[in-house]
XYZ file of C-alpha atoms in Angstrom:
404
model
C 4.511 -51.949 4.294
C 6.107 -52.126 1.037
C 4.877 -48.347 -0.161
C 5.137 -46.807 -3.661
C 4.630 -43.047 -3.669
C 4.101 -42.319 -7.143
C 4.122 -38.553 -7.463
C 4.984 -36.169 -11.207
C 4.772 -32.814 -12.008
C 7.196 -29.696 -11.190
C 9.282 -29.371 -7.726
C 5.969 -27.946 -5.788
C 4.349 -31.624 -6.618
C 6.980 -33.321 -5.147
C 8.640 -31.392 -2.707
C 5.815 -32.377 -0.126
C 5.692 -36.320 -0.815
C 9.500 -36.793 0.770
C 7.912 -35.081 3.707
C 5.114 -37.644 3.943
C 7.742 -40.678 2.653
C 10.010 -40.115 5.303
C 7.207 -40.389 7.855
C 5.834 -43.261 6.492
C 9.509 -44.357 6.736
C 9.474 -43.128 10.783
C 6.339 -45.745 10.987
C 8.385 -48.513 9.586
C 7.828 -48.936 6.096
C 9.920 -49.472 2.928
C 9.423 -45.946 0.934
C 10.139 -46.083 -2.581
C 9.380 -42.269 -4.228
C 8.792 -42.922 -8.092
C 9.101 -39.483 -9.773
C 10.720 -37.631 -12.784
C 14.799 -38.075 -12.736
C 15.302 -34.356 -11.877
C 14.027 -35.085 -8.492
C 16.199 -38.068 -7.636
C 18.271 -35.730 -5.620
C 15.406 -34.539 -3.732
C 13.965 -38.331 -3.279
C 17.757 -39.569 -1.785
C 18.019 -36.387 0.037
C 15.290 -37.583 2.357
C 16.218 -41.125 2.736
C 14.309 -42.543 0.655
C 14.669 -44.974 -2.574
C 14.505 -43.434 -5.560
C 12.436 -44.676 -9.325
C 11.944 -42.628 -12.331
C 9.402 -42.499 -14.209
C 9.599 -41.334 -18.137
C 8.390 -37.854 -18.649
C 9.549 -34.351 -17.793
C 7.447 -31.389 -16.439
C 10.060 -28.798 -16.810
C 9.298 -27.758 -20.489
C 5.431 -27.243 -18.741
C 7.208 -24.311 -16.904
C 6.682 -21.875 -19.655
C 2.845 -23.088 -20.685
C 0.727 -19.678 -19.822
C -2.500 -19.864 -22.001
C -5.279 -22.649 -20.954
C -4.768 -23.920 -24.363
C -1.119 -24.245 -24.197
C -1.238 -25.980 -21.137
C -3.438 -28.707 -22.000
C -0.890 -29.536 -24.835
C 1.995 -29.712 -22.518
C -0.116 -31.803 -19.893
C -1.485 -34.217 -22.480
C 2.536 -34.306 -23.927
C 3.425 -34.830 -20.427
C 0.924 -37.631 -20.081
C 1.483 -39.628 -22.790
C 5.115 -39.980 -21.815
C 4.234 -40.927 -18.484
C 2.052 -43.589 -19.650
C 4.638 -45.125 -21.644
C 6.428 -46.278 -18.235
C 4.453 -46.630 -15.712
C 3.509 -50.390 -16.569
C 6.873 -50.491 -15.216
C 6.980 -48.728 -11.742
C 5.770 -51.316 -9.223
C 8.066 -53.807 -8.113
C 7.565 -57.250 -6.828
C 5.837 -57.201 -3.271
C 4.610 -53.839 -3.338
C 1.932 -53.703 -0.824
C 0.482 -50.538 -1.030
C 0.313 -47.760 -3.907
C -0.288 -44.138 -2.686
C -1.234 -41.754 -5.643
C -0.854 -37.989 -6.549
C -3.597 -36.137 -8.563
C -1.522 -36.404 -11.804
C -0.253 -40.283 -11.104
C -3.880 -41.610 -9.773
C -5.470 -41.906 -13.084
C -2.706 -43.928 -14.150
C -1.892 -45.799 -10.869
C -5.292 -46.940 -10.631
C -4.954 -49.168 -13.575
C -1.839 -50.350 -11.645
C -3.559 -51.404 -9.031
C -6.405 -53.257 -10.684
C -3.737 -55.251 -12.692
C -1.992 -56.391 -9.432
C -4.424 -56.494 -6.869
C -2.245 -53.778 -5.016
C -4.443 -51.377 -2.884
C -4.303 -47.645 -3.423
C -5.076 -44.453 -1.723
C -5.103 -41.167 -3.023
C -2.659 -38.214 -2.015
C -3.444 -35.640 -3.203
C -2.195 -31.822 -3.553
C -4.894 -30.048 -4.686
C -9.269 -30.109 -4.572
C -10.282 -31.699 -7.439
C -13.860 -33.415 -6.188
C -16.551 -31.409 -7.224
C -18.002 -29.135 -4.585
C -20.539 -26.481 -4.528
C -18.778 -24.797 -2.179
C -16.095 -23.680 -4.924
C -15.538 -23.673 -8.721
C -13.045 -26.083 -9.850
C -9.498 -25.030 -8.709
C -7.995 -25.265 -12.541
C -10.244 -22.684 -14.025
C -9.484 -19.830 -11.750
C -12.847 -18.863 -11.778
C -15.086 -17.086 -8.934
C -17.598 -18.893 -7.579
C -20.941 -19.579 -9.772
C -22.930 -20.324 -7.198
C -23.344 -24.245 -5.657
C -25.442 -25.852 -8.627
C -23.160 -24.683 -11.299
C -19.930 -25.154 -9.414
C -20.554 -28.607 -8.986
C -21.754 -28.861 -12.955
C -18.289 -27.447 -13.564
C -16.643 -29.611 -10.830
C -17.739 -32.636 -13.018
C -17.137 -30.679 -16.206
C -13.260 -30.220 -15.567
C -13.287 -33.784 -14.449
C -14.350 -34.797 -17.882
C -11.926 -32.747 -19.319
C -9.007 -34.154 -17.240
C -10.113 -37.883 -18.346
C -9.618 -36.600 -21.879
C -6.262 -35.851 -21.568
C -5.552 -39.061 -20.068
C -8.058 -41.545 -22.476
C -4.969 -42.019 -24.803
C -2.050 -42.755 -22.377
C -4.885 -44.940 -19.959
C -6.045 -47.016 -23.468
C -1.972 -47.973 -23.999
C -1.535 -48.816 -20.428
C -4.387 -51.034 -19.995
C -3.494 -52.894 -23.433
C 0.399 -53.782 -21.894
C -1.131 -54.529 -18.570
C -3.374 -57.005 -20.386
C -6.454 -55.363 -18.959
C -9.448 -55.313 -21.396
C -10.488 -51.555 -22.583
C -11.695 -48.921 -20.238
C -12.281 -45.486 -20.499
C -10.850 -43.040 -18.608
C -14.123 -41.653 -16.993
C -15.843 -45.066 -16.314
C -12.602 -45.684 -14.330
C -12.882 -43.015 -12.294
C -16.922 -43.025 -11.927
C -15.698 -46.683 -10.385
C -13.197 -45.473 -8.100
C -15.939 -43.276 -6.691
C -18.775 -44.972 -6.703
C -16.658 -47.602 -3.962
C -15.559 -44.380 -2.268
C -12.084 -45.100 -2.741
C -9.889 -43.343 0.110
C -9.023 -39.642 -0.950
C -6.796 -37.538 1.482
C -6.202 -34.230 0.413
C -2.218 -32.676 1.646
C -3.442 -29.260 2.509
C -4.830 -27.185 5.264
C -8.238 -26.392 6.490
C -7.270 -23.452 7.564
C -6.693 -22.319 3.238
C -9.596 -24.750 2.397
C -12.486 -26.758 4.773
C -13.771 -30.055 3.813
C -17.029 -29.138 2.052
C -19.892 -31.041 3.441
C -20.918 -32.612 -0.089
C -17.988 -34.161 -0.761
C -18.771 -37.683 -0.590
C -17.396 -40.259 2.515
C -13.608 -41.399 2.171
C -12.523 -38.231 1.226
C -10.385 -36.171 3.785
C -8.534 -32.877 3.884
C -5.661 -33.742 6.783
C -2.938 -30.905 6.604
C 0.130 -30.462 4.600
C 2.886 -32.820 3.778
C 5.747 -30.695 4.591
C 9.043 -31.563 3.155
C 12.057 -32.772 5.888
C 14.105 -29.568 6.943
C 13.181 -27.771 10.490
C 12.796 -24.348 11.273
C 16.186 -24.547 12.925
C 18.064 -25.497 10.297
C 21.294 -23.705 9.224
C 21.470 -21.483 6.123
C 23.661 -21.132 3.916
C 26.452 -18.468 5.008
C 25.716 -16.196 2.362
C 22.256 -16.027 2.848
C 22.703 -16.006 6.960
C 24.971 -13.034 6.409
C 22.461 -11.106 4.262
C 19.540 -11.708 6.944
C 21.902 -10.272 9.616
C 22.921 -7.021 7.399
C 19.406 -4.772 7.520
C 16.160 -5.528 8.273
C 14.324 -7.948 7.596
C 14.017 -8.898 3.751
C 11.452 -9.834 1.039
C 11.692 -12.706 -0.826
C 10.384 -13.198 -4.831
C 9.876 -16.374 -6.518
C 8.234 -17.772 -9.362
C 9.317 -21.166 -8.890
C 9.396 -23.511 -11.722
C 6.861 -21.292 -13.524
C 8.284 -18.310 -16.150
C 10.863 -20.220 -17.866
C 12.600 -17.218 -20.228
C 11.501 -14.588 -18.646
C 14.125 -13.587 -16.075
C 15.477 -10.606 -17.255
C 12.479 -8.910 -17.152
C 11.251 -10.021 -13.991
C 14.670 -9.310 -12.376
C 13.912 -5.730 -13.242
C 10.475 -5.620 -12.053
C 11.279 -7.021 -8.944
C 14.407 -4.538 -7.898
C 12.261 -1.397 -9.108
C 9.577 -2.488 -7.256
C 12.096 -3.140 -4.211
C 13.881 -0.077 -4.190
C 10.513 2.598 -4.804
C 8.874 -0.106 -1.480
C 12.213 0.875 0.460
C 12.570 -2.969 0.895
C 15.709 -5.333 0.917
C 15.246 -8.276 -1.051
C 16.130 -12.092 -2.151
C 15.319 -12.826 -5.706
C 15.148 -16.829 -6.155
C 16.244 -17.541 -9.640
C 14.150 -20.575 -10.249
C 13.221 -21.897 -13.374
C 12.665 -17.940 -14.700
C 16.428 -17.218 -14.062
C 15.606 -14.337 -11.451
C 19.190 -12.662 -10.630
C 20.179 -9.505 -9.635
C 22.902 -7.840 -7.879
C 23.533 -5.132 -4.678
C 24.117 -4.524 -1.472
C 20.322 -4.045 -0.804
C 20.022 -7.727 -3.116
C 20.951 -11.229 -2.727
C 20.061 -14.172 -5.655
C 19.965 -17.509 -4.577
C 19.076 -20.879 -5.675
C 17.310 -23.474 -3.924
C 16.981 -22.815 -0.319
C 14.228 -24.832 1.980
C 11.404 -22.911 3.248
C 10.800 -23.766 6.329
C 14.395 -21.906 8.155
C 14.291 -18.745 5.284
C 10.482 -17.682 5.314
C 9.997 -17.173 9.469
C 12.829 -14.346 9.003
C 11.454 -12.383 6.022
C 8.960 -9.061 6.254
C 6.729 -11.177 2.880
C 7.203 -13.441 0.307
C 6.038 -12.770 -3.236
C 5.499 -16.218 -5.184
C 3.663 -17.331 -7.694
C 0.857 -19.144 -5.631
C 1.419 -22.539 -6.081
C -0.102 -25.257 -3.568
C 3.445 -25.436 -1.693
C 4.648 -21.987 -1.582
C 1.074 -21.033 -0.687
C 1.082 -22.665 2.475
C 5.096 -22.135 3.310
C 4.642 -18.681 3.694
C 1.316 -18.929 5.593
C 2.858 -21.599 8.087
C 5.757 -19.151 8.643
C 3.270 -16.464 9.797
C 4.339 -14.033 6.683
C 2.365 -11.819 3.980
C 2.249 -12.775 0.854
C 1.823 -11.138 -2.622
C 0.689 -13.289 -4.715
C 1.196 -13.216 -8.970
C -0.392 -16.473 -10.068
C 0.990 -17.986 -13.276
C -1.294 -20.433 -14.628
C -3.352 -23.886 -13.555
C -4.614 -24.091 -9.689
C -2.394 -20.415 -8.900
C -5.439 -18.204 -9.253
C -7.582 -20.318 -7.111
C -4.633 -20.396 -3.561
C -4.075 -16.908 -4.368
C -7.419 -16.284 -4.113
C -7.702 -18.049 -0.336
C -5.136 -16.397 0.558
C -6.166 -12.587 0.083
C -9.943 -14.086 1.555
C -7.825 -14.923 4.289
C -6.320 -11.241 4.438
C -2.875 -12.936 4.871
C -2.241 -11.970 1.316
C -2.874 -8.868 -0.704
C -5.219 -9.246 -3.957
C -3.444 -11.461 -6.410
C -1.473 -9.406 -9.376
C -2.312 -11.808 -12.576
C 1.057 -12.582 -14.346
C 0.680 -10.992 -17.494
C -0.768 -7.667 -15.364
C 2.970 -8.098 -13.143
C 4.753 -4.076 -13.430
C 6.828 -2.666 -10.747
C 4.441 -0.210 -9.860
C 2.103 -2.582 -8.869
C 4.432 -5.090 -6.955
C 6.085 -1.920 -5.194
C 2.075 -0.667 -4.029
C 1.434 -4.272 -3.034
C 4.771 -4.724 -1.260
C 4.103 -1.656 1.007
C 0.383 -2.896 2.218
C 1.585 -6.324 2.787
C 4.636 -5.331 4.884
C 3.442 -1.859 6.698
C -0.153 -2.763 7.562
C -0.181 -5.218 10.515
C -3.249 -6.854 9.697
C -1.823 -9.330 6.747
C 0.904 -10.538 9.060
C -1.826 -10.914 12.062
C -3.858 -13.205 9.679
C -0.916 -15.188 8.154
C 0.204 -15.644 11.932
C -3.771 -16.796 12.830
C -3.644 -19.491 9.968
C 0.107 -20.238 11.126
C -1.316 -21.076 14.658
C -4.292 -23.435 13.311
C -1.611 -25.161 10.465
C 0.788 -26.240 13.768
C -2.439 -27.951 15.211
C -2.486 -30.309 11.763
C -0.336 -33.418 11.279
C -0.807 -34.245 7.808
C 1.656 -37.046 7.553
C 0.385 -38.495 10.763
C -2.579 -38.984 9.472
C -1.576 -40.509 6.540
C 0.338 -43.213 8.154
C -2.668 -43.520 10.345
C -4.964 -44.266 7.077
C -2.152 -46.791 6.204
C -2.324 -48.472 9.410
C -6.173 -49.141 9.029
C -5.319 -50.531 5.184
C -2.479 -52.606 6.638
C -4.534 -54.331 9.562
C -7.758 -54.905 7.255
């Protein structure tokens, strides 16, 4: 089949689809990954064809307040909607749609008659088991969790409304609200596969038919992959270090965060690797190494712990490596994943980004690296994750669609 995977957002919102695409390619399909231009090298390095989407998610890396986040999301989606009609090449047999692209992709599928399948990284279906992931709130009770989940989807539809109206006009489709389209998909039991582990989120029993949790899609890197020489030298020069990084979050706060990180590492008596990320973390010293992008798979198993922003991908990668975490959630779904890791016992209680101090970080690092219970919990989860074949489950669903 000719398969188009459409994904957009931060690096963590795109990287898993390179692993999923590589698995589908191994299964014999032609795979194109459509995403924003910043990730073209990531896509091509995975051996996939790239197609550009007209938006830039990097501008939202500094957005932290909920209102600011909604504003930047609306601007991003407006840009995305403008070129979405051009993304589907003639002869495409199947559309795979991410959380961000599905509310636009449904209209493309309708206009062209192309089948589509949801491949999401965050749980969006309302459930009594937990509140919507974007609220970061504690459980409100089963009924209120479901009501809040429905309300969160209505808010999402409002963010897409303008882009959807423009896209439907461009595709020659009659007007229909984003909300009405979503309800139509739900009533048809549109197939939706979630790419996270049941170790973190077991499938709620109140989800509709057609929705499954299949396990993570890992970027195509192996644990035995060669690390850069400077990293290898640092790892061998002393005890296992801790990695500290905030991914695509906290743009412009590098100086403050670097200072906090280095002081916390030294107060906790630990060596550290700072991953620059969008924040631009940087420090020098015999006990600290600064890095750009390095694959998680070969690096994380060799660490004493990971301090991260609790994005879905980094949370899963630390858990897969059996390494304890200290989470510093910034925005969006990050408080949800941070709370899940803590509930498993694989991470300390989350430190909200705005409450981060070197004292709090040093204390959490001391507990995470010196109390064996954290590593034991992470190792248990890693064993569970090793039994899941997320990309294989999607390939199987694609095979069933092809035969239908």
